[in-house]
Coordinates of C-alpha atoms in Angstrom, one line a residue:
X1 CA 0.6 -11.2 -3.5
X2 CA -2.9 -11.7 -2.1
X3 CA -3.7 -15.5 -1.9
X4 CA -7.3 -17.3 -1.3
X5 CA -8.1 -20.5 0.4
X6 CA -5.9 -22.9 0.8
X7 CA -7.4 -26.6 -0.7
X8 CA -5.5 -29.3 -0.5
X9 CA -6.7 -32.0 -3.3
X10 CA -4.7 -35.3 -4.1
X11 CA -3.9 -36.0 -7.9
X12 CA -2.2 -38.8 -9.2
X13 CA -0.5 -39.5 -5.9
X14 CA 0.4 -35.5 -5.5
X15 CA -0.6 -32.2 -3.4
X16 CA -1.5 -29.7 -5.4
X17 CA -1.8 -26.4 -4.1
X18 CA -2.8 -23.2 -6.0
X19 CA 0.0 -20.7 -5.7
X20 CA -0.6 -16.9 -5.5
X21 CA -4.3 -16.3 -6.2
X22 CA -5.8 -13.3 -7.3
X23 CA -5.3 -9.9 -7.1
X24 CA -7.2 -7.5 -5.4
X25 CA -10.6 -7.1 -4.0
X26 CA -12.8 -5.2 -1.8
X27 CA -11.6 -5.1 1.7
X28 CA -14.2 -6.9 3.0
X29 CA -13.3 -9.9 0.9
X30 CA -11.5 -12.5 2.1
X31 CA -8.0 -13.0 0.5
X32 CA -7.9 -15.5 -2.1
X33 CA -6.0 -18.6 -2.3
X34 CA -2.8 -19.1 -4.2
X35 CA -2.2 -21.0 -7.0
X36 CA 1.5 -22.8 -6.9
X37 CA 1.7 -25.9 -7.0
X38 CA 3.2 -29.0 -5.2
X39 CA 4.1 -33.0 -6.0
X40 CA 7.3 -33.9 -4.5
X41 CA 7.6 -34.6 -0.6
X42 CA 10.6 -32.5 0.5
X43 CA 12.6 -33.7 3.8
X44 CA 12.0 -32.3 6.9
X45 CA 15.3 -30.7 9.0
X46 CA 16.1 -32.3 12.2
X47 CA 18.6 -30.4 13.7
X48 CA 17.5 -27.5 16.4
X49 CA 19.1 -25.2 14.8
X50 CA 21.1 -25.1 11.6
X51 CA 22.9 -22.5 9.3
X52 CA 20.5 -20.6 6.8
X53 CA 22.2 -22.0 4.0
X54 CA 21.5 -25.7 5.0
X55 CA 18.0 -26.4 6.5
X56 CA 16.0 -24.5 8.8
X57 CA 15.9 -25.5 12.3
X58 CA 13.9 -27.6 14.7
X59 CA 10.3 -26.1 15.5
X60 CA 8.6 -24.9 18.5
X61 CA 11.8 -23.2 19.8
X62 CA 11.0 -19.7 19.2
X63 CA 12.5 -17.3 22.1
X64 CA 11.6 -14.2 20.3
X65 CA 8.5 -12.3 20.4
X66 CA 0.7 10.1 -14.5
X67 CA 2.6 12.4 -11.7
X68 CA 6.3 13.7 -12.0
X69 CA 8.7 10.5 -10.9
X70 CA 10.5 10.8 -8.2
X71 CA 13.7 10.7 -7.7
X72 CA 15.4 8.4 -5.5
X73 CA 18.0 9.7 -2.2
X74 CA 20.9 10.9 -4.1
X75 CA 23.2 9.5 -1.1
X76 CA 22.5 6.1 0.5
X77 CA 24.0 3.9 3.0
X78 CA 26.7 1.7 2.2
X79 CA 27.1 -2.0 2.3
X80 CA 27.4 -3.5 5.6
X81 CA 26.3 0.2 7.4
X82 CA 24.4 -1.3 10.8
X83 CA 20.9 -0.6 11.6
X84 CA 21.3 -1.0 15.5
X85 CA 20.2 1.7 17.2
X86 CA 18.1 3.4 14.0
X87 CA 15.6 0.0 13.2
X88 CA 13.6 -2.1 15.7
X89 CA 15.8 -4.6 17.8
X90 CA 13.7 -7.1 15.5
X91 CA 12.3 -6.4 12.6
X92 CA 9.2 -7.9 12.2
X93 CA 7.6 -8.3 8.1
X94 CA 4.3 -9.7 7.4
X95 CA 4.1 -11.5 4.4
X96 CA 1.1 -12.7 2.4
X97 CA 1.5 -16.2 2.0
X98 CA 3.4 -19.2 2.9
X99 CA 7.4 -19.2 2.2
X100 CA 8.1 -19.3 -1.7
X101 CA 10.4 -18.3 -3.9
X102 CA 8.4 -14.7 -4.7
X103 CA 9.6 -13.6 -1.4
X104 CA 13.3 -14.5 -2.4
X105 CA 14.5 -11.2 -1.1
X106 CA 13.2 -11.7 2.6
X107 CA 14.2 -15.1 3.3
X108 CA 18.4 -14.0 1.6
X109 CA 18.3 -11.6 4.1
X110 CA 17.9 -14.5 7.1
X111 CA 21.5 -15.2 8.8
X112 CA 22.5 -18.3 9.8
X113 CA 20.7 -20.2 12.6
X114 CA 17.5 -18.6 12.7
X115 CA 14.8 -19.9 15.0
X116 CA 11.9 -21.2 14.1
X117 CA 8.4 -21.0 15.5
X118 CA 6.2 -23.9 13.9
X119 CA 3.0 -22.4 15.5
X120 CA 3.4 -18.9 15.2
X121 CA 4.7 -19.5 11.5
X122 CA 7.3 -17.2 12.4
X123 CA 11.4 -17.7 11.4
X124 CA 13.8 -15.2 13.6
X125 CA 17.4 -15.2 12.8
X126 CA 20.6 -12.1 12.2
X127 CA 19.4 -9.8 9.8
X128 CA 22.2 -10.0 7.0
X129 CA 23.6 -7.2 4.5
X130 CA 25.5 -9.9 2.4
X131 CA 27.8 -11.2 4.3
X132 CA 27.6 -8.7 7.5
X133 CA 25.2 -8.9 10.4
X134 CA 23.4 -5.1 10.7
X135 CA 22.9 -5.7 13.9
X136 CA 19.1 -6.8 14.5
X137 CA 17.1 -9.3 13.8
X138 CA 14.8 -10.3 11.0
X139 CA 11.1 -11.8 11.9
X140 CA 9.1 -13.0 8.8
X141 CA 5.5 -14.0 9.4
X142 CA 3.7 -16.0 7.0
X143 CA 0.2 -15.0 5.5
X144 CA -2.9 -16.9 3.8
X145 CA -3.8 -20.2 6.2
X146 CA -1.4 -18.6 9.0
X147 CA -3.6 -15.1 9.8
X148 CA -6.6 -16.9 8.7
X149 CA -6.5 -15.3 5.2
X150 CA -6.8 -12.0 6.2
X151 CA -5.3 -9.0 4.5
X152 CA -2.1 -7.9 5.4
X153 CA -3.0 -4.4 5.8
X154 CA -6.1 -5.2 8.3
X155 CA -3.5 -7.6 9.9
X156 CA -0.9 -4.5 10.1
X157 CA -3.5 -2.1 11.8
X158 CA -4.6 -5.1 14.4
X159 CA -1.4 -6.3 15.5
X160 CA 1.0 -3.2 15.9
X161 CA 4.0 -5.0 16.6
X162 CA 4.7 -6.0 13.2
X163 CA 6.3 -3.0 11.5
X164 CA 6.0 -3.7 7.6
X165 CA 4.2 -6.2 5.2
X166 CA 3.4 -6.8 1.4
X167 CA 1.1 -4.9 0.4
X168 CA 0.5 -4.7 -3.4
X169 CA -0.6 -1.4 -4.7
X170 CA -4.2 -2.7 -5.7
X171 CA -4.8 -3.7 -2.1
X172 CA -3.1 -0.1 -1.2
X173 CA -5.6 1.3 -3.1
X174 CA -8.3 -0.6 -1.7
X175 CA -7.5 -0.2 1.8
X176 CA -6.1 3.6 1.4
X177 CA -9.4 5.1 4.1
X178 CA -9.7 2.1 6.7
X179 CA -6.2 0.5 6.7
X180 CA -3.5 3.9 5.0
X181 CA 0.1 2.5 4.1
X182 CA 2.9 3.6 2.2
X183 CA 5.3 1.2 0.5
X184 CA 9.4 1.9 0.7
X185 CA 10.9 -0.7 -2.1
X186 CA 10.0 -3.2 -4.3
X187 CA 11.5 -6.5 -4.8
X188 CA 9.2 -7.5 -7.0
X189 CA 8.4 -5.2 -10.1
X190 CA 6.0 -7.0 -11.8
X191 CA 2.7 -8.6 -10.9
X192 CA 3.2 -12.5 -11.8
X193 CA -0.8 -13.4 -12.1
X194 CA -1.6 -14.7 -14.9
X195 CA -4.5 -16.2 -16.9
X196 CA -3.7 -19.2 -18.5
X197 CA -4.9 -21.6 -21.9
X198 CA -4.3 -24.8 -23.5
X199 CA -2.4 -23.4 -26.7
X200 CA -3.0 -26.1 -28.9
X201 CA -7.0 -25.8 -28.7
X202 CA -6.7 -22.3 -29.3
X203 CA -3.7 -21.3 -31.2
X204 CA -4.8 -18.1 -32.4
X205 CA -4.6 -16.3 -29.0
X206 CA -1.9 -14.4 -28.0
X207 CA -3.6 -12.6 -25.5
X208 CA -6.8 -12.7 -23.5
X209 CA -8.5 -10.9 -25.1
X210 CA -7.9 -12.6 -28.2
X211 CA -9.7 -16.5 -26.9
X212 CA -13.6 -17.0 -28.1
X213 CA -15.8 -15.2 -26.2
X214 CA -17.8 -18.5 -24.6
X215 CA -14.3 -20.1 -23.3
X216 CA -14.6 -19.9 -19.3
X217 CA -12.4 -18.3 -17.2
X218 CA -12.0 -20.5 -14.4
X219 CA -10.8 -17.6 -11.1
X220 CA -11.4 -17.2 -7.4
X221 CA -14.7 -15.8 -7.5
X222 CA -14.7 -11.9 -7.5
X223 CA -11.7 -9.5 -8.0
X224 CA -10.8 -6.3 -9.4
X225 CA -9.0 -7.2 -12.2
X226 CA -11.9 -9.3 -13.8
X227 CA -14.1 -6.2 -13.4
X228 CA -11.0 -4.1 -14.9
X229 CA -11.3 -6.6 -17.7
X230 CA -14.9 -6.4 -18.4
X231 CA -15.3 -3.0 -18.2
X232 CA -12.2 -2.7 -20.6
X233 CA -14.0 -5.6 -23.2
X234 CA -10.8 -8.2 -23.0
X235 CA -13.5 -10.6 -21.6
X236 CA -17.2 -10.9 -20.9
X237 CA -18.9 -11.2 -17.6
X238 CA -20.4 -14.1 -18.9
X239 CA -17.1 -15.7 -19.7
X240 CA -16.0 -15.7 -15.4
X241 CA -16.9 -19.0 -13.5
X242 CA -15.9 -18.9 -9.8
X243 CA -15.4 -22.6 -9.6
X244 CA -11.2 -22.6 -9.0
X245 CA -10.5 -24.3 -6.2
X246 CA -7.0 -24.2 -6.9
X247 CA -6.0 -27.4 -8.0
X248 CA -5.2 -28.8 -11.4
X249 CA -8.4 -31.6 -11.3
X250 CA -10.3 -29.1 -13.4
X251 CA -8.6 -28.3 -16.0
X252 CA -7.5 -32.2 -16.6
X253 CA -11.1 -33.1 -16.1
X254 CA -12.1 -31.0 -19.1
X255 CA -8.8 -31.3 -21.4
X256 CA -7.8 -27.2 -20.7
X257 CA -11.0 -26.3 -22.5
X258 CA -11.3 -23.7 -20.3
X259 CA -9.0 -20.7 -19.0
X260 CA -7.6 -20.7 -15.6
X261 CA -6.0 -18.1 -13.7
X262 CA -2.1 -18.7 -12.3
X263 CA 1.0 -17.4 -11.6
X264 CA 3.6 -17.2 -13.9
X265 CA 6.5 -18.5 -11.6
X266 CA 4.8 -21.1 -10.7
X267 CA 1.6 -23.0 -13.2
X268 CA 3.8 -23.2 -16.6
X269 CA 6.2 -24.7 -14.9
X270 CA 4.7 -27.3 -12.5
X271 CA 1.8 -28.1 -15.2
X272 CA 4.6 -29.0 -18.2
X273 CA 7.2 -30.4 -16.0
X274 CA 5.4 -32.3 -12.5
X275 CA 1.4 -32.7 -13.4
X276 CA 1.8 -36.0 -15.2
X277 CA -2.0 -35.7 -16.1
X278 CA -0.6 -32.6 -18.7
X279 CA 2.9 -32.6 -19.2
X280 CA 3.1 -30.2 -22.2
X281 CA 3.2 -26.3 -22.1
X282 CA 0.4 -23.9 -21.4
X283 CA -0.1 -20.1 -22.9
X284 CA -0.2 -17.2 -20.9
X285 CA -0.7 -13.7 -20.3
X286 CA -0.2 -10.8 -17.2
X287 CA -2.5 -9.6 -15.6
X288 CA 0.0 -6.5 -16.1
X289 CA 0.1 -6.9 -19.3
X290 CA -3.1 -6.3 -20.0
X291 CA -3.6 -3.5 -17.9
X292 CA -4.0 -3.9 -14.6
X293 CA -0.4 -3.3 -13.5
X294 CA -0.2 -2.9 -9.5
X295 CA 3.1 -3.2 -7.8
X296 CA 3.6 -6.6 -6.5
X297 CA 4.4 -7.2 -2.7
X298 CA 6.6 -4.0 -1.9
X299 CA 6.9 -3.6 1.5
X300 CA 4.9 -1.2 3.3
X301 CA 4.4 0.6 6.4
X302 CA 1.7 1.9 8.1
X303 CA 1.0 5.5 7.3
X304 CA 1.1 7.3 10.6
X305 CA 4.5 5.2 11.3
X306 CA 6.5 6.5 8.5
X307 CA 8.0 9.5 9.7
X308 CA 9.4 7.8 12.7
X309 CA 10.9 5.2 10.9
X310 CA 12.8 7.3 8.2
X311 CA 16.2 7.1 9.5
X312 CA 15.9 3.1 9.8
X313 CA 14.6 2.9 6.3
X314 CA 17.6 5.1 5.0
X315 CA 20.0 2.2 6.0
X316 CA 17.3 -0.8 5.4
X317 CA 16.1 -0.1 1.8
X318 CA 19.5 -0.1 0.5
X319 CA 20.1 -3.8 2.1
X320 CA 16.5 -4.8 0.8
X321 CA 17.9 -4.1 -2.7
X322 CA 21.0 -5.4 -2.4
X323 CA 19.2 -8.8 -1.1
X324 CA 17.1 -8.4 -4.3
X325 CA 19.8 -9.1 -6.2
X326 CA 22.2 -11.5 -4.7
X327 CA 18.9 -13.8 -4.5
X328 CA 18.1 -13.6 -8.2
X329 CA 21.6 -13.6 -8.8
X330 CA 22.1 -17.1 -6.4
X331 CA 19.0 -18.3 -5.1
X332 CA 20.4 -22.0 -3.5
X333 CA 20.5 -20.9 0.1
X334 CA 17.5 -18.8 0.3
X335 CA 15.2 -21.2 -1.3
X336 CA 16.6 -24.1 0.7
X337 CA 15.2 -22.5 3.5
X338 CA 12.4 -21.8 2.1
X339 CA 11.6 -25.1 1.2
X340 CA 12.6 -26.5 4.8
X341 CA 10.4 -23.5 6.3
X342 CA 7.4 -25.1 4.0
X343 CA 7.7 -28.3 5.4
X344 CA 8.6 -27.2 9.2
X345 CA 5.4 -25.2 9.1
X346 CA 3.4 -28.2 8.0
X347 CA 0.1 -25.6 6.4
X348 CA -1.0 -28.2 3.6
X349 CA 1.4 -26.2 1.3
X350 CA 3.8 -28.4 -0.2
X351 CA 6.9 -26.5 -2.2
X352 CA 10.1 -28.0 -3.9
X353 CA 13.0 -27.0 -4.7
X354 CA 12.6 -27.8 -8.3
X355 CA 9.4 -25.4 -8.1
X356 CA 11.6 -22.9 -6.1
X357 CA 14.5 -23.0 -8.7
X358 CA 12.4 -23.1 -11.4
X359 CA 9.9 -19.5 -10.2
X360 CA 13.3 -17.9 -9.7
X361 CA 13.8 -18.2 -13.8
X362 CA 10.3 -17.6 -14.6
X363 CA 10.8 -13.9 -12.3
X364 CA 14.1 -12.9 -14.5
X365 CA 12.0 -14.3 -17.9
X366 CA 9.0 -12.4 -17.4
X367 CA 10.5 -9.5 -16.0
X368 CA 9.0 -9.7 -12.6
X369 CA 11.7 -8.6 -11.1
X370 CA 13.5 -6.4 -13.2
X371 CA 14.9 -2.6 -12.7
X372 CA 12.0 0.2 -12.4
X373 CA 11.5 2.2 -15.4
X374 CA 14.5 4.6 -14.3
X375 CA 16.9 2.3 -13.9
X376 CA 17.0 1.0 -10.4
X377 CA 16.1 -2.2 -8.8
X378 CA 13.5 -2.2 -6.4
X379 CA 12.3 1.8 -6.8
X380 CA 8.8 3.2 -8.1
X381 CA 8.2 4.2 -11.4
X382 CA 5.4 6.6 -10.2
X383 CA 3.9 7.6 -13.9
X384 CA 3.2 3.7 -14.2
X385 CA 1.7 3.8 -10.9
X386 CA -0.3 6.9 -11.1
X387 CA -2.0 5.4 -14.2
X388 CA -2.8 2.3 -12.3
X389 CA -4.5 4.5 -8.9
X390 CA -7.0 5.8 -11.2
X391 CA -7.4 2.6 -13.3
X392 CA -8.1 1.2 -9.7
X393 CA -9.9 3.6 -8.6
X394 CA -12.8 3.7 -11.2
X395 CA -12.8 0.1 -10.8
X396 CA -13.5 0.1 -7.0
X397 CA -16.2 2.6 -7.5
X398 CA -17.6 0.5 -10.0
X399 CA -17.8 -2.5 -7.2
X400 CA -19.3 0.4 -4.7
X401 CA -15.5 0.0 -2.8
X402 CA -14.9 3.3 -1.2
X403 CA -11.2 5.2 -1.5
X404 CA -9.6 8.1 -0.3
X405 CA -10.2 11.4 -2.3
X406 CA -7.5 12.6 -4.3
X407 CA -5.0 9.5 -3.8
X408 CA -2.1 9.6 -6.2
X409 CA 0.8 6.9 -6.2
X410 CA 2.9 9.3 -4.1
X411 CA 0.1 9.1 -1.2
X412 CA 1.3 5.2 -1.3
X413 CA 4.9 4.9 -2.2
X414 CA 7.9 6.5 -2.3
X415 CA 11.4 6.6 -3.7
X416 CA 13.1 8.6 -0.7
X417 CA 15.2 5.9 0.5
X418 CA 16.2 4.1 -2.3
X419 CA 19.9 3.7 -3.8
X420 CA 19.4 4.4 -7.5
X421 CA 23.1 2.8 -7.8
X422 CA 21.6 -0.8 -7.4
X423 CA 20.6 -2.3 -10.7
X424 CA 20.7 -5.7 -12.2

C-alpha cells in the first residue's frame, strides 16, 4: 500500500492522519501519504522488553542489524517445519508504511520480546509459526516518513540487506525495467482504496461513476488509477483536485460536498465513529471494484534473488499464510503491538486500538483479505492479474511511464510455494 506525505493537522482536539494513500504512480513520483486516521492518545510501553502479546518494548535497544493460473506446490511444509539453515538468520521485510492493522500478518508472526529500534523504525523479535519458533528472526521496517517516502522497490534495490517488501502489483508494474521484483504470497487480496461521498447529498450513487460530473474528487495529486478512471469515463479530468492533504478539515469545511479518496479499513470507520465534526456514515467504492484491481502489499523479492531463495520460501510461505489467518481469525495480540510500535516510533502517526480492531472487520467485510479465486488464502489468481498488467500498462504509457516488453502477471508473481490447503 503506497502512502504519501505524512501531515499532521489538529481537529477538534485530535491528530488526524490520512491512512494508506493512493495507489500507484510513475516511479519517479514520490509515494503518497496515507489516509487512516487517528484521535485517541494510546499509552506508551515502559518496560525494555515485554512479551508480543502485551506491549512492545523499550526503544533504542536494538542489537540487531488473462494467462493459464497457476497452480500452487502440490506438497508444502508443515506447521512448525524450521527455517534455520534454509532462510536468512534474520529476515528482514520492508513495509510501506507505519505499523497498522493492513499488515496484520507480519506483526502475528513477531514472538515474544522483540526488540525495538525507535530510530531505525525497526522491531526484531523470534519469528513464529503459531505457537513454534522457526528458528530465525523477523525484522520489519516501516515505510512512508521512515525511508523518506520512497518506494519500496527503489528502497529494495538500494539497501540489499533487506530481503522482501510490499510491493503492490501496480507499483510492480511500474518499476518492472529499473527496480524487477517478483511477489511470493499475498496476505492481502484486495486493494482497500477507496473513493469516498457524503451519501445523503447524493443518494443516487452507487458507484463512482454514478456522482454528478462537477463533484470534486479530492486525491493526492497524480496517480494511475485517476488516469485509469478517465480514460475509462467513470470520472472527468476536470472533476480531480489535488488539494488532499490527508486530513478530515476539508471535507468538514465544505459539508462532504466533495469526494475524497480513503481506505476502506480505515475512513468509514474513524469518520462515523471518532470525527465528532461528522459522526454519521459515508459511501464508498474500490478502487478494485471499479477496475483497477492490483494486488495489495504481497511480499516481494527482488528478481535476480529469487532463485536463491526458493528453498527458504518453500517453508516461509506456508507460515505467512498460516499467520494470515490466525490474525484475522484473533487480531488482539498483533494489533496491540502494533499500536505500542505506533506510539514507540513516535512518526506523527497516531493509531488506536479501536481503529486497529475496527480495519480488521472492514478487511473480512470488504473482502480484502479473502481466499484467491481458486480457493487459497494468500495465492495469485493470475487471470485477474494478467488483466490488470495490461490495464496498467496502457495506462503508464498513457503517462509516458516506460515498462518492460511483454510483462505478464507470471513475470511478477508466482504460486510455486504456496499451500493451496490454507483457506479461510
Amino acid at each position: 500500500m503506497k502512502k504519501s506525505a505524512l501531515l499532521a493537522v489538529p481537529l477538534a482536539g485530535a491528530l488526524f492522519l490520512a491512512a494508506c494513500g493512493g495507489s500507484s504512480s510513475a516511479p519517479a513520483e514520490t509515494s503518497a501519504a496515507t489516509e487512516t486516521s487517528a484521535a485517541t492518545e494510546t499509552s506508551a510501553a515502559t518496560a525494555e522488553s515485554v512479551p508480543a502479546e502485551t506491549v512492545a518494548p523499550e526503544t533504542g535497544t536494538d542489537t540487531t542489524a488473462v494467462a493459464p493460473v497457476e497452480t500452487a506446490a502440490p506438497v508444502a511444509a508443515a506447521a512448525g517445519a524450521s527455517l534455520k539453515g534454509v532462510c536468512p538468520d534474520t529476515l528482514v521485510v520492508q513495509t510501506d508504511w507505519n505499523p497498522e492493522a493492513e499488515h496484520g500478518a507480519l506483526y502475528q508472526m513477531i514472538g515474544a520480546s522483540p526488540t525495538v529500534d525507535d530510530q531505525k523504525k525497526t522491531v526484531t523479535g523470534p519469528l513464529m509459526d503459531g505457537t513454534t519458533d522457526t528458528g530465525i528472526k523477523l525484522q520489519i521496517r516501516v515505510g512512508g516518513p521512515a525511508i523518506a517516502y520512497e518506494s519500496v522497490t527503489s528502497t529494495m534495490y538500494k539497501d540489499q540487506s533487506i530481503h522482501l517488501g510490499y510491493v503492490a502489483t501496480d507499483d510492480a508494474v511500474s518499476s518492472s525495467i529499473e527496480f524487477p521484483t517478483k511477489a511470493i504470497v499475498a496476505p492481502l487480496n484486495k486493494n482497500p482504496q477507496i473513493i469516498m461521498w457524503d451519501p445523503e447529498k447524493y443518494p443516487d450513487a452507487k458507484a463512482i461513476k454514478d456522482l454528478p460530473k462537477d463533484v470534486k474528487i479530492r486525491v493526492f495529486g497524480p496517480a494511475a488509477y485517476l488516469s485509469f478512471l478517465v480514460a475509462d469515463g467513470q470520472i472527468t479530468k476536470d472533476q480531480i483536485d489535488g488539494s488532499y492533504k490527508g486530513t478530515p478539515d476539508q471535507w468538514v469545511a465544505d459539508n462532504g460536498k466533495s469526494a475524497q479518496q480513503g481506505f476502506a479499513s480505515a475512513e468509514p470507520y474513524f469518520y462515523e465513529r471518532e470525527l465528532k465534526e461528522w459522526a454519521k456514515p459515508v459511501a464508498y467504492q474500490l478502487i478494485a471494484d471499479a477496475g483497477w484491481d492490483p494486488v495489495a502489499a504481497p511480499l516481494a523479492v527482488r528478481s535476480a534473488d529469487f532463485d536463491k531463495m526458493k528453498d527458504c520460501f518453500k517453508v516461509l510461505v506456508p507460515v505467512v499464510q498460516r499467520a494470515t489467518k490466525a490474525f484475522v481469525t484473533d487480531p488482539a495480540a498483533a494489533n496491540a503491538l502494533i499500536v505500542d510500535l505506533v506510539v514507540k516510533y513516535n512518526t506523527g502517526w497516531v493509531y488506536t486500538a479501536a481503529q486497529a480492531q475496527a480495519s480488521v472487520e472492514a478487511q473480512l467485510k470488504d473482502g480484502l483479505v479473502a481466499n484467491s479465486g481458486d480457493g487459497t488464502l494468500g495465492s495469485f489468481d493470475f487471470a485477474r492479474s494478467d488483466k490488470f498488467v495490461a490495464i496498467a500498462q496502457k495506462t503508464y504509457a498513457s503517462e509516458g511511464t516506460k515498462t518492460k516488453e511483454g510483462l505478464t502477471s507470471a513475470d511478477l508473481m508466482t504460486n510455486e510455494f504456496i499451500d493451496p490447503s490454507i483457506k479461510l
